[in-house]
Amino acid sequence: EKEHIVEKLRTVQSQLNKSQSTQEQLGIENRTLSQRLEKMAMDNADLRSRLSLATAACADIQGSLKVSDHVRREMLSKLDAEALKVEQLKAERVRWMEEERQAREQARISHERAQEEAQSLLKQIAEKNREIQSAEQRTLVAQERSFHLEKQVEQMDQERLAAKRLAEQIRAERE
């Protein structure tokens, strides 16, 4: 029975040793878990700090976005105004181009009319030149006839003078 008790004692001792060993392991694991909890608590605090920084950054970004949105709206408004000016300038350019086209068309028509008038005047001048040449020709013919008539008149005058002299001579001889 002694041996049986010794054996039980050994078993209990062994169980105590195991229990002690398990307690030591649990103690180590408990310290490890405590350290992990402390680290997690520090990480949690760090994360909270980061979260608050991120929240502040988000607020800043939201503020910037609001400002940016306002600036964007202003820029869009300015761009719309510039686009309107561009459209007005385009419309004005189209109007100027149409006015220029009309002016060119009017100038072309005026030029054609002036050419027609010039052609008509040139024809009239040519006709007048022909009339002048014809009149000059008739004048030359008339001058030539006049010259011949003057010669004939002169010859007739000489013949009359000669006849008068002859008549005077005959009268003188008769007397």
Tab-separated table of N, CA and C in Angstrom, residues 10-11 100 104 143 153 171:
chain	number	residue	atom	x	y	z
A	10	ARG	N	3.358	10.143	-6.648
A	10	ARG	CA	4.104	10.450	-7.876
A	10	ARG	C	3.155	10.958	-8.947
A	11	THR	N	2.016	10.325	-9.073
A	11	THR	CA	1.037	10.728	-10.079
A	11	THR	C	0.555	12.135	-9.785
A	100	GLU	N	-18.571	91.786	-96.798
A	100	GLU	CA	-17.461	91.827	-97.753
A	100	GLU	C	-17.855	91.154	-99.066
A	104	ARG	N	-18.002	92.944	-102.559
A	104	ARG	CA	-17.283	92.439	-103.744
A	104	ARG	C	-18.231	92.221	-104.905
A	143	GLN	N	-13.006	120.676	-150.535
A	143	GLN	CA	-11.893	121.613	-150.739
A	143	GLN	C	-11.295	121.433	-152.134
A	153	VAL	N	-13.272	129.450	-161.948
A	153	VAL	CA	-13.713	130.848	-161.840
A	153	VAL	C	-12.587	131.770	-162.296
A	171	ARG	N	-14.077	147.514	-180.263
A	171	ARG	CA	-14.695	148.806	-180.173
A	171	ARG	C	-13.721	149.903	-180.565
